[in-house]
Short mmCIF file of C-alpha atoms and ligand atoms in Angstrom, two decimals:
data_model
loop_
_atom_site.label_atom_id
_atom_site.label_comp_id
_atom_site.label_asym_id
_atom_site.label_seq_id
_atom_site.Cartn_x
_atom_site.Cartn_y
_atom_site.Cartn_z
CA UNK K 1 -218.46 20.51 46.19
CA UNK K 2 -217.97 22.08 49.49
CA UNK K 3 -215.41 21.31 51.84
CA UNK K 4 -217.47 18.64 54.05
CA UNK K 5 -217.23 16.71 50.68
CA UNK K 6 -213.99 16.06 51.04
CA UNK K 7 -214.06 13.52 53.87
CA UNK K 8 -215.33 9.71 53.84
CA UNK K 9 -214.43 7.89 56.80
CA UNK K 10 -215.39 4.77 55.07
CA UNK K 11 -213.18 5.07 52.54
CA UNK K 12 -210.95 2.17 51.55
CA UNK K 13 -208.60 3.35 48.87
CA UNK K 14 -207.47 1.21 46.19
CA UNK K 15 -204.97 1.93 43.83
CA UNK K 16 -204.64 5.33 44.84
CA UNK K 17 -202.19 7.74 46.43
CA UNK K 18 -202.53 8.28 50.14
CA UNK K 19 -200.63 11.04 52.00
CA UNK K 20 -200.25 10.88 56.17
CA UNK K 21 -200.35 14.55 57.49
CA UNK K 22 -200.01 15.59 60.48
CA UNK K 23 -202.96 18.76 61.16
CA UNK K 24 -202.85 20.92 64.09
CA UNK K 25 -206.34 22.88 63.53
CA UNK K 26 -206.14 26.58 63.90
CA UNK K 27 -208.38 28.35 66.98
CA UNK K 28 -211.69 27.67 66.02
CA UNK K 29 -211.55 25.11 63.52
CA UNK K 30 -212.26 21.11 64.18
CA UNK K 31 -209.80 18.37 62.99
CA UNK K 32 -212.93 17.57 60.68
CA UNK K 33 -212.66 21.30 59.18
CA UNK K 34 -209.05 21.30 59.04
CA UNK K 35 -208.17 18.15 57.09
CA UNK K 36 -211.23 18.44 54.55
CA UNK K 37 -209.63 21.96 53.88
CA UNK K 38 -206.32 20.30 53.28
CA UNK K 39 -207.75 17.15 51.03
CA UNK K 40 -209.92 20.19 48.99
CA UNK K 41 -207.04 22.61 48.51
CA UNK K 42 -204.74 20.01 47.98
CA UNK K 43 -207.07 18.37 44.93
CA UNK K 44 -210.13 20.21 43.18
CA UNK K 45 -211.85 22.49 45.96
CA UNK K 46 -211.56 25.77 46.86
CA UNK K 47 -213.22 28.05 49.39
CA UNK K 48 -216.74 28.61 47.68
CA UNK K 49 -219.52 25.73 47.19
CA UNK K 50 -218.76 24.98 43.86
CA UNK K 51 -222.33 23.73 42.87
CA UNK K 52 -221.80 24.46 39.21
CA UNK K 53 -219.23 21.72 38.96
CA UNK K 54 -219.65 19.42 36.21
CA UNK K 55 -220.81 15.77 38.12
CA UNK K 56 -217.91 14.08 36.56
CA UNK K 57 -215.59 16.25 38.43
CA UNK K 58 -216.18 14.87 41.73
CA UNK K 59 -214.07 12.13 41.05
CA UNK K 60 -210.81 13.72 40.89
CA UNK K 61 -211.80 14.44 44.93
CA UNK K 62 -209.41 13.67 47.73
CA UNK K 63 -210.85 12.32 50.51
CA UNK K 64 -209.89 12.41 54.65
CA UNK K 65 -210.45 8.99 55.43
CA UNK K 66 -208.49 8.25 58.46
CA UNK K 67 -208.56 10.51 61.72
CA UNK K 68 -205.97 9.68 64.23
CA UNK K 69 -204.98 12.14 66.70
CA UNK K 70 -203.38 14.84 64.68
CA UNK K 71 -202.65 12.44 61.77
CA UNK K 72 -204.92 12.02 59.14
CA UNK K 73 -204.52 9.94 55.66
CA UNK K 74 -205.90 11.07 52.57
CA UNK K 75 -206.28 9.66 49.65
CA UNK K 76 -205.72 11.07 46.03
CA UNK K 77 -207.16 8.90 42.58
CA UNK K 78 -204.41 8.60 40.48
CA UNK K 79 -206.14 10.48 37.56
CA UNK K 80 -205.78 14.01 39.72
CA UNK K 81 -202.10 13.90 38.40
CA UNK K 82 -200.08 14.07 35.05
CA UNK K 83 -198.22 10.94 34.70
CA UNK K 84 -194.55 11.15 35.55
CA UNK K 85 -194.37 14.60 37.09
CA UNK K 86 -193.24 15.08 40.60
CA UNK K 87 -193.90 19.06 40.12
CA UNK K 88 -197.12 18.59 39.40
CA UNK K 89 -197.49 16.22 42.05
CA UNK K 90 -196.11 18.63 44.55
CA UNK K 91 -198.20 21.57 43.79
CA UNK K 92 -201.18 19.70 44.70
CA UNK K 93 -200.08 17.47 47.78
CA UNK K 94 -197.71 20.04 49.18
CA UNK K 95 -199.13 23.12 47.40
CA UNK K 96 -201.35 26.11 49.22
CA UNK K 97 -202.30 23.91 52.28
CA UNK K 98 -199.37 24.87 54.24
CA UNK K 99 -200.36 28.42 54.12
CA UNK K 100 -204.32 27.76 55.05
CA UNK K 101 -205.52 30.08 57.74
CA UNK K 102 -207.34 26.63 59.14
CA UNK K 103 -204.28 24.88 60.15
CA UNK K 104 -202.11 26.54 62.46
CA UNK K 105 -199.32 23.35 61.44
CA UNK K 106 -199.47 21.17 58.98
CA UNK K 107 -196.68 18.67 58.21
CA UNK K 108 -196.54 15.97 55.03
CA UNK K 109 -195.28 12.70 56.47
CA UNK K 110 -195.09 10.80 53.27
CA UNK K 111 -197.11 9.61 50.68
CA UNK K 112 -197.44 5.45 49.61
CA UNK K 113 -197.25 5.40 45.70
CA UNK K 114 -199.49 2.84 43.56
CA UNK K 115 -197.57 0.96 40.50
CA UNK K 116 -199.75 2.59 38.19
CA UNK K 117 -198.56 5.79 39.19
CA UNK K 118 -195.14 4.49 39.76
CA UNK K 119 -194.60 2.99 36.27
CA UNK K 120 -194.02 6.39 34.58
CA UNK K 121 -190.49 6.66 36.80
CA UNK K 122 -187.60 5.26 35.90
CA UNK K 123 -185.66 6.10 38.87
CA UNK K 124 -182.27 5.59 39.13
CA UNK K 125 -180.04 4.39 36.53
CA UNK K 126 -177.32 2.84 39.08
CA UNK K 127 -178.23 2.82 42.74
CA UNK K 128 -176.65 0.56 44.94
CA UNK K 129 -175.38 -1.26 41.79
CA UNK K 130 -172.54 1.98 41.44
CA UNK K 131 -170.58 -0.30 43.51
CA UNK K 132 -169.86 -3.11 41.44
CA UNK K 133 -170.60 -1.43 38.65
CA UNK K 134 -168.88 1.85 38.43
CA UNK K 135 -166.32 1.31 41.38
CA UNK K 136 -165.82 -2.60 40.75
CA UNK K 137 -166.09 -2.95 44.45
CA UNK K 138 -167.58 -6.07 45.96
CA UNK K 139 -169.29 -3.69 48.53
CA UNK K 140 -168.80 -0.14 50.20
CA UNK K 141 -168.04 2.13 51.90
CA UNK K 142 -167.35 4.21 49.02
CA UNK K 143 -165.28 6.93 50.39
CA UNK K 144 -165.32 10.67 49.66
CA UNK K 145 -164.30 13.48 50.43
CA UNK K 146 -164.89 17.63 50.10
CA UNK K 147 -161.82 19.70 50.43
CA UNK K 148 -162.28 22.00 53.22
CA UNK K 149 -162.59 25.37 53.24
CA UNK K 150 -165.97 25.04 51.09
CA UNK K 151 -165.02 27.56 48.44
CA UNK K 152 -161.75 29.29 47.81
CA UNK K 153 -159.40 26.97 46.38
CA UNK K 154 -158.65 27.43 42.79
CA UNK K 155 -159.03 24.92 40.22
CA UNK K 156 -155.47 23.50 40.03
CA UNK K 157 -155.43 23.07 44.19
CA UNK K 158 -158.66 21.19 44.07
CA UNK K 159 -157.64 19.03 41.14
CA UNK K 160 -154.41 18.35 43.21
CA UNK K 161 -156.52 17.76 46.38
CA UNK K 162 -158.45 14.93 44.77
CA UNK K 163 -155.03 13.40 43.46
CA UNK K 164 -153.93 13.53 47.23
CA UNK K 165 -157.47 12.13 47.85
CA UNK K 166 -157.25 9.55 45.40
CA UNK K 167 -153.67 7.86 46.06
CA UNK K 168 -154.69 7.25 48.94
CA UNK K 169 -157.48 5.06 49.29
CA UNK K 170 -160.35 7.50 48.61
CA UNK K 171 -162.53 6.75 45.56
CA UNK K 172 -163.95 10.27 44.83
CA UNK K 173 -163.60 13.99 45.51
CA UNK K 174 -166.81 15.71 46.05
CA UNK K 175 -167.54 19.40 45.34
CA UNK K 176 -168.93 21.04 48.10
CA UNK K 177 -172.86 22.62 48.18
CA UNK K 178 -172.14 26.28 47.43
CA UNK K 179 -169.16 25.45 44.88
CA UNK K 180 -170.69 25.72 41.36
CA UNK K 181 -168.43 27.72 38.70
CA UNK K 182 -167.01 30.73 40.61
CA UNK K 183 -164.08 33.24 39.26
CA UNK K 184 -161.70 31.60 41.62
CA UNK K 185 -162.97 27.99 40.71
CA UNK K 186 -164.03 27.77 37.27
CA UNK K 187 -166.34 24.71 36.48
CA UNK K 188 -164.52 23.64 33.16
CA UNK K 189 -161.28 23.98 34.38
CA UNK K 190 -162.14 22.19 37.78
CA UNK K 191 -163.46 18.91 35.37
CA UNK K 192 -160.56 19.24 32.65
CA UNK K 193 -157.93 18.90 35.43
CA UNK K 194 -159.36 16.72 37.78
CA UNK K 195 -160.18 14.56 34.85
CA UNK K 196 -156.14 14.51 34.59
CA UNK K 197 -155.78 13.95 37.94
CA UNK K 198 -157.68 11.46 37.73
CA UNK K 199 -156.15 9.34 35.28
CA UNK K 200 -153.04 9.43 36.87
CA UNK K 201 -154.20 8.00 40.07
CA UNK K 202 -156.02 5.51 38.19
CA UNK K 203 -152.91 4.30 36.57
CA UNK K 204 -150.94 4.44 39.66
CA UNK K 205 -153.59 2.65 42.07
CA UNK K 206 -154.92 0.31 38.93
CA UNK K 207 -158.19 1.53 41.39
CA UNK K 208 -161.73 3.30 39.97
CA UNK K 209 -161.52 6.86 40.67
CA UNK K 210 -164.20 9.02 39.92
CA UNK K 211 -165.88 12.72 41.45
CA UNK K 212 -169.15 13.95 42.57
CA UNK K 213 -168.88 17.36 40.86
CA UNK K 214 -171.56 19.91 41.33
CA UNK K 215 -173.37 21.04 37.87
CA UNK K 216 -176.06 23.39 40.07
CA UNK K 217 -176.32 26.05 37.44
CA UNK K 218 -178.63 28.94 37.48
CA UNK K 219 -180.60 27.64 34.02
CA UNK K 220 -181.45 23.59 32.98
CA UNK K 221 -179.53 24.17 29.58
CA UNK K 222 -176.42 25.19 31.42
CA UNK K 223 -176.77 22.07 34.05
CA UNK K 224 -177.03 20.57 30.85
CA UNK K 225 -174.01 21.43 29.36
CA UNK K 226 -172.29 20.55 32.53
CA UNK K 227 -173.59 17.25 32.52
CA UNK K 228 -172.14 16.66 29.27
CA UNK K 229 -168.62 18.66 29.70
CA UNK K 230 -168.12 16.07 32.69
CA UNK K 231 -169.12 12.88 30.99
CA UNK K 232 -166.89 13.58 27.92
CA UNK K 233 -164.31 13.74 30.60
CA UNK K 234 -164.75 10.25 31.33
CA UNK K 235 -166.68 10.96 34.72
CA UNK K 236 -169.47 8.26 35.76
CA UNK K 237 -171.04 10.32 38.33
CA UNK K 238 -172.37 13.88 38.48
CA UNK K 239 -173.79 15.79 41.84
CA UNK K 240 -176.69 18.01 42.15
CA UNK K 241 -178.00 20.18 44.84
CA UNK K 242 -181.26 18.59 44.48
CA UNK K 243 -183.38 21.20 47.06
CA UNK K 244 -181.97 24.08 45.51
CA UNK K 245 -182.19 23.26 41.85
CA UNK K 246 -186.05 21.95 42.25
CA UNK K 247 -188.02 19.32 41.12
CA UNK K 248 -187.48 20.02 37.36
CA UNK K 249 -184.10 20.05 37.00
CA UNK K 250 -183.80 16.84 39.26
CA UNK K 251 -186.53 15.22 36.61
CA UNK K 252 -184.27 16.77 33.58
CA UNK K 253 -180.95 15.24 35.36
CA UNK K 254 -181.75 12.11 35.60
CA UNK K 255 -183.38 11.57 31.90
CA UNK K 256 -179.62 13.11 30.91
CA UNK K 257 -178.42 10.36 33.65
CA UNK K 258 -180.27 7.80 32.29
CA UNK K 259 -179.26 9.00 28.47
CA UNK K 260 -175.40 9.20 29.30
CA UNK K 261 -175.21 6.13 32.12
CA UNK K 262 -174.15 8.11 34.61
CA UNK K 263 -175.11 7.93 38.58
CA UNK K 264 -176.24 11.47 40.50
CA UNK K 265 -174.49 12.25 43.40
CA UNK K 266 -177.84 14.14 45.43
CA UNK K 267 -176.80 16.84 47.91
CA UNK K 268 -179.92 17.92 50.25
CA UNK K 269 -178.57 21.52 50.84
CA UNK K 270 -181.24 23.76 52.33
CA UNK K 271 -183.90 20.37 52.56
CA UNK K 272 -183.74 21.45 56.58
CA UNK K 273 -185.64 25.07 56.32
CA UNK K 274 -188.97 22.83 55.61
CA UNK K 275 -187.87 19.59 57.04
CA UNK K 276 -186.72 20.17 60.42
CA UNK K 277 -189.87 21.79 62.09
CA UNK K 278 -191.31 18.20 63.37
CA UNK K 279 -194.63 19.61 63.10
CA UNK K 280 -194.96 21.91 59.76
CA UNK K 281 -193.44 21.56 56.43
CA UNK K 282 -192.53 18.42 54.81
CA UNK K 283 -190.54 15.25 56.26
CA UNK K 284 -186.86 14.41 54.83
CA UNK K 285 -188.21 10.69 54.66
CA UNK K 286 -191.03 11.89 52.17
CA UNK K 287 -188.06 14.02 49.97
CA UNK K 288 -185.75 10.94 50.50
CA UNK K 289 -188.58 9.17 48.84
CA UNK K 290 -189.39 11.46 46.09
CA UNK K 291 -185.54 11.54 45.22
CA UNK K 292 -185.42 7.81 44.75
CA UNK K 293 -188.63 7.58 42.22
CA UNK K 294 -186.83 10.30 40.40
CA UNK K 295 -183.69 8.58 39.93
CA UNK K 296 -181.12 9.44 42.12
CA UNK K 297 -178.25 7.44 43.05
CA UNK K 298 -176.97 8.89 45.77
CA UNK K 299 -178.62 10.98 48.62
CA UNK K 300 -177.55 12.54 51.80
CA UNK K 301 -179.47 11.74 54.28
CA UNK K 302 -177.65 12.64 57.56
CA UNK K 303 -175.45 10.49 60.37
CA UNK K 304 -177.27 10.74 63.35
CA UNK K 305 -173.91 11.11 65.06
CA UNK K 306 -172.34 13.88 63.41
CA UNK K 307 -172.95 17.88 63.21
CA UNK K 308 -176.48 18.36 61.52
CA UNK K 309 -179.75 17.35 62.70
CA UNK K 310 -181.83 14.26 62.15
CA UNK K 311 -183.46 11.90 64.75
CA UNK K 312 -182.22 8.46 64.83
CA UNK K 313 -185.61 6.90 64.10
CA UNK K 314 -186.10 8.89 61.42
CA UNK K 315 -182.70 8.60 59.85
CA UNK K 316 -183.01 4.95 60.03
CA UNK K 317 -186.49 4.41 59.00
CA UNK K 318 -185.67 6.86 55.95
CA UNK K 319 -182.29 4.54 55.45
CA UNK K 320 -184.35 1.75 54.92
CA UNK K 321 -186.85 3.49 52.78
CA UNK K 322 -184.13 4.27 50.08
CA UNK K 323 -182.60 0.88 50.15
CA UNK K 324 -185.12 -2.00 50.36
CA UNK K 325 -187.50 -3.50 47.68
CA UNK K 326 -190.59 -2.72 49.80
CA UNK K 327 -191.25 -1.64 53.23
CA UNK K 328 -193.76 -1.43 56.34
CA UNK K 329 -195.62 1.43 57.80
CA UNK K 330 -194.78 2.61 60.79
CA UNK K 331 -197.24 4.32 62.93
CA UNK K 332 -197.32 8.04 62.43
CA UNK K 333 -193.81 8.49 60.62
CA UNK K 334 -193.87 6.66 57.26
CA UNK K 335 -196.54 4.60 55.08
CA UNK K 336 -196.16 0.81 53.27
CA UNK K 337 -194.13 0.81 50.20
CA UNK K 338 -193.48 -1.30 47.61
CA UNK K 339 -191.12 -0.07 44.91
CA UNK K 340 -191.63 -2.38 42.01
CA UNK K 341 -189.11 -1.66 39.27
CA UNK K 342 -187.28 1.74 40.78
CA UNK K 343 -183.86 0.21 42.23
CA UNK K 344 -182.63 0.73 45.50
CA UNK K 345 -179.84 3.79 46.11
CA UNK K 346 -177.44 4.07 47.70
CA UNK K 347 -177.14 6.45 51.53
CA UNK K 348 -174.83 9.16 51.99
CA UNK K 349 -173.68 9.68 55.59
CA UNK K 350 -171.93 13.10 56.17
CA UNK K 351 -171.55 15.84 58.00
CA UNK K 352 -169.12 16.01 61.16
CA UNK K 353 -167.38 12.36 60.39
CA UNK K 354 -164.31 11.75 61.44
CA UNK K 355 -162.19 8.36 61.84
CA UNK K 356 -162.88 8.66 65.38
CA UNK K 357 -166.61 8.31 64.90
CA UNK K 358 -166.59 5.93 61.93
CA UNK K 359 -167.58 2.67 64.02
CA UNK K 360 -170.53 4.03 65.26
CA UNK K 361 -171.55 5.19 62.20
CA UNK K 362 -170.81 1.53 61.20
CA UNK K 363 -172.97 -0.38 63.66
CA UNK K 364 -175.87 2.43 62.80
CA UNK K 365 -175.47 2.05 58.66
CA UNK K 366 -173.48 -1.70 57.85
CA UNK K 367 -170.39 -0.96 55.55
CA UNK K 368 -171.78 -2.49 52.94
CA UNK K 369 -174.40 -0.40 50.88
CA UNK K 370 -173.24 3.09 51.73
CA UNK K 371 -171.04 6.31 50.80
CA UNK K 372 -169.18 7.96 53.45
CA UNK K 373 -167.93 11.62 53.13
CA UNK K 374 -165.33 12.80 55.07
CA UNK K 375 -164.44 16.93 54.85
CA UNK K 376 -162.97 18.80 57.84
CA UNK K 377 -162.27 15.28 59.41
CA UNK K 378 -159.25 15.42 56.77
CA UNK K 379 -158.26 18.42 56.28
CA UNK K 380 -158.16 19.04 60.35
CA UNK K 381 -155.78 16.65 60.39
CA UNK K 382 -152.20 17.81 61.93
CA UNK K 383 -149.90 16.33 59.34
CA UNK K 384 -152.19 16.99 56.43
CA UNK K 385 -154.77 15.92 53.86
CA UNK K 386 -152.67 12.97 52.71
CA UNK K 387 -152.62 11.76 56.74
CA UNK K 388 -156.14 12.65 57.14
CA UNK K 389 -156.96 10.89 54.33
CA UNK K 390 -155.10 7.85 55.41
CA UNK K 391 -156.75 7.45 58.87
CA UNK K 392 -160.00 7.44 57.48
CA UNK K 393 -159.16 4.49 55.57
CA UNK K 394 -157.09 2.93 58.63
CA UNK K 395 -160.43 3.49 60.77
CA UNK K 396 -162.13 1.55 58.10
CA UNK K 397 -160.22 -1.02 58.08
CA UNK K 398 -160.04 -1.57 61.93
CA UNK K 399 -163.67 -1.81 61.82
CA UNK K 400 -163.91 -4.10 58.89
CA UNK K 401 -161.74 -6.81 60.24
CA UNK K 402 -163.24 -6.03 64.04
CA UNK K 403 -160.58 -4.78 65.17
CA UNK K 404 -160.49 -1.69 67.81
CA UNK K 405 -159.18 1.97 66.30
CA UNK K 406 -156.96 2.01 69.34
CA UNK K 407 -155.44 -0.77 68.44
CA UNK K 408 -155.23 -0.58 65.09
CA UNK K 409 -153.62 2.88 65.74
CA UNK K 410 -150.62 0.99 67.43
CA UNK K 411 -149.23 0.28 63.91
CA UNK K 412 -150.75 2.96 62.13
CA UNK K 413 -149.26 7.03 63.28
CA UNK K 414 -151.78 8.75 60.96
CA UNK K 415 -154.74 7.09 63.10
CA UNK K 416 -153.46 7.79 65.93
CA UNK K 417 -152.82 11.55 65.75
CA UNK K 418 -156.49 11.66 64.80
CA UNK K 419 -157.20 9.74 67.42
CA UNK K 420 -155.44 12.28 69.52
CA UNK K 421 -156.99 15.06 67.69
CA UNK K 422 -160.32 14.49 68.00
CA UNK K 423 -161.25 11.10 69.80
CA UNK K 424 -164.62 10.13 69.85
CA UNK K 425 -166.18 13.51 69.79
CA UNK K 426 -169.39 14.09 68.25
CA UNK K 427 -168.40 17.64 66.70
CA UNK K 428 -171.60 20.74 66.44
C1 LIG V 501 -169.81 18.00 55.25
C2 LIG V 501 -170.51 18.87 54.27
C3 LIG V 501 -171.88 18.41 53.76
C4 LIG V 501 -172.90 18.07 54.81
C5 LIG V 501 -174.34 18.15 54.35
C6 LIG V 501 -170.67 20.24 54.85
O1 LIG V 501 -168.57 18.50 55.63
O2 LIG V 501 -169.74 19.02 53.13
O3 LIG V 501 -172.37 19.42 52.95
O4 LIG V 501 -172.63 16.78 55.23
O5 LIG V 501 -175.20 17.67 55.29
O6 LIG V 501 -170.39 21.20 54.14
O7 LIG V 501 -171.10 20.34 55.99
P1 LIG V 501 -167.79 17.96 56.89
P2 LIG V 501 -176.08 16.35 55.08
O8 LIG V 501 -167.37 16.54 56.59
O9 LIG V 501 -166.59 18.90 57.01
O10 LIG V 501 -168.69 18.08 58.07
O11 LIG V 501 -175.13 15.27 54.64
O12 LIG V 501 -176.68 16.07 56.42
O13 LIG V 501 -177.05 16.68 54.04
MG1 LIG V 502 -170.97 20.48 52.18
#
């Protein structure tokens, strides 16, 4: 088995996994030498001619089978793999080869997924069904929000935040990224008293209130315990910094999700150190993917309009991804999928929203079949989080019933101060 082995442009692959990558060679090296490196490293070569190979082992080779420019397709039997693990996956698809001397860039598009490799995923326990079934909405946006600054407040001001939140219109307070269970912020007092907060805007609202709370902890038996110290609080929904916490603790979290019925709130903090170089690491749309066969419900996946990165096409290729029962390739960014039994999720839109914004948002994502997160676009507001709060849900409504937000912020003062505040502007 030396490295030429590793390509068959005749190939047809059939029930097996096939990766697009995008190669740039390194000086000296051929597209040939560079993506039979990748499909070796990536599955059972290595550097040497390994002639002592037992015969049977050939089988378990990838093989470059499409050459396209810089993108190439290779394809991976299913049997290379232990059933049901994305770490395992990952160390072989997206493992050594982005380090090879041969490829000066190398970047993982995404990867189409066979049933019979899909079938040991349960993904998520809710999806897009959170809606009806958690919120007892007849359809989105589900609206929340992170109090602003990040980190700082202490447990009773958050818990009072989301009350604020709550009352008025919002269904759930999120934590923010970087707030876990900090002196200032402890993570049992956060849950016991914005599980009391919670209650009492229930009662007063007769509405479903619940909280994305972050249980990133530095070992899986504490995330663990979180999980559980928030659903014997009554919560339906947990968050996770999915990037950060890795592969195994998203795999643990949603067995515990699946165990305790509870939806996963997916934050994507630090996804953008591998993601955002268009022509080395590893595409969002690919970890969009891999978040949905590992069950979880919700996932961030950027606005397009607002303050962080992420191309249009991409955002809306990767939207449709995460929500539809199967979809087409298209040319150089994503593959054909068909997701058999792992349900749909639902997209998170954040980052820079404000009510000014919202209807463009709209006309990019539908209302329908999405969260919305609002932070600084609240607590920015001049007469205060309860205002701010409002005129996000005023700005909804306008759009909803088709009505302009400068006219709708004729009868409504909170909208218009944000109006005034921060008009249409697409905030960096
Ligand atoms: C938004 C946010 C989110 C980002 C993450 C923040 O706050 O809380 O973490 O949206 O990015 O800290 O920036 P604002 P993405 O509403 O104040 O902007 O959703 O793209 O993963
Ligand atoms: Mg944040």
């Amino acid at each position: 088995m030396k490295y030429e082995d590793f390509i068959d442009l005749k190939h047809k692959p059939k029930d097996e996994i096939v990766a697009l990558f995008r190669i740039e060679p390194a000086k000296g090296f051929s597209m040939k030498d560079a993506s039979s490196r990748v499909a070796s490293e990536s599955s059972c070569g290595t550097w040497s001619n390994l002639i002592h190979a037992p015969k049977r082992i050939e089988k378990l080779k990838a093989k470059v089978f499409e050459i396209n420019g810089n993108f190439v397709k290779i394809s991976y039997p299913i049997e290379l793999f232990e059933e049901g693990s994305l770490p395992n996956l990952l160390s072989g698809i997206a493992g050594n080869i982005f380090g090879m001397k041969a490829v000066k860039n190398l970047r993982l598009m995404d990867v189409e997924f066979p049933k019979e490799y899909l079938k040991y995923f349960r993904g998520a326990t809710f999806g897009f069904k959170a809606i009806k079934e958690i919120f007892k909405k007849k359809e989105g946006p589900i609206v929340a929000s992170v109090p602003k600054p990040k980190v700082g407040y202490t447990s009773e001001e958050h818990a009072k935040i989301g009350y604020l939140l709550w009352r008025n219109g919002l269904d759930c307070i999120k934590d923010d990224e970087n707030l876990s269970s900090q002196k200032f912020n402890r993570f049992e007092k956060r849950v016991r008293l914005l599980a009391k907060y919670r209650e009492k805007a229930e009662r007063e609202t007769g509405e479903v209130k619940d909280a994305f709370i972050n249980v990133t902890a530095p070992t899986l038996k504490e995330m663990e315990r979180r999980i559980k110290l928030i659903h014997d609080y009554g919560f339906r929904y947990f968050m996770l910094d999915v990037v950060v916490s890795g592969f195994t603790a998203v795999q643990t979290a949603t067995e515990i999700a699946h165990d305790f019925k509870m939806a996963i709130h997916g934050h994507r903090a630090m996804h953008a150190a591998f993601t955002r170089n268009e022509k080395h690491g590893i595409s969002f749309l690919f970890l969009a993917k891999l978040m949905r066969i590992a069950g979880i419900d919700n996932l961030h996946i950027g606005t397009v309009i607002g303050k962080l990165e992420g191309k249009k096409e991409e955002v809306l290729a990767t939207k449709e991804l995460v929500t539809q029962e199967e979809v087409d390739e298209i040319k150089n960014l994503r593959l054909h999928q068909k997701w058999y039994h792992i349900k749909p999720i639902l997209p998170v839109a954040s980052g820079g929203l404000h009510p000014g914004i919202l209807p463009e948002l709209f006309d990019i994502y539908g209302t329908t079949n999405i969260i919305i997160q609002v932070g600084g676009g609240i607590y920015g507001h001049p007469l205060g989080i309860e205002a701010g709060a409002r005129a996000v849900m005023q700005a909804i409504e306008a759009y909803k019933n088709g009505i302009s937000l400068e006219e709708h912020a004729k009868k409504y003062k909170e909208l218009k101060v944000a109006l005034k505040v921060w008009g249409r502007r697409k905030p960096k």
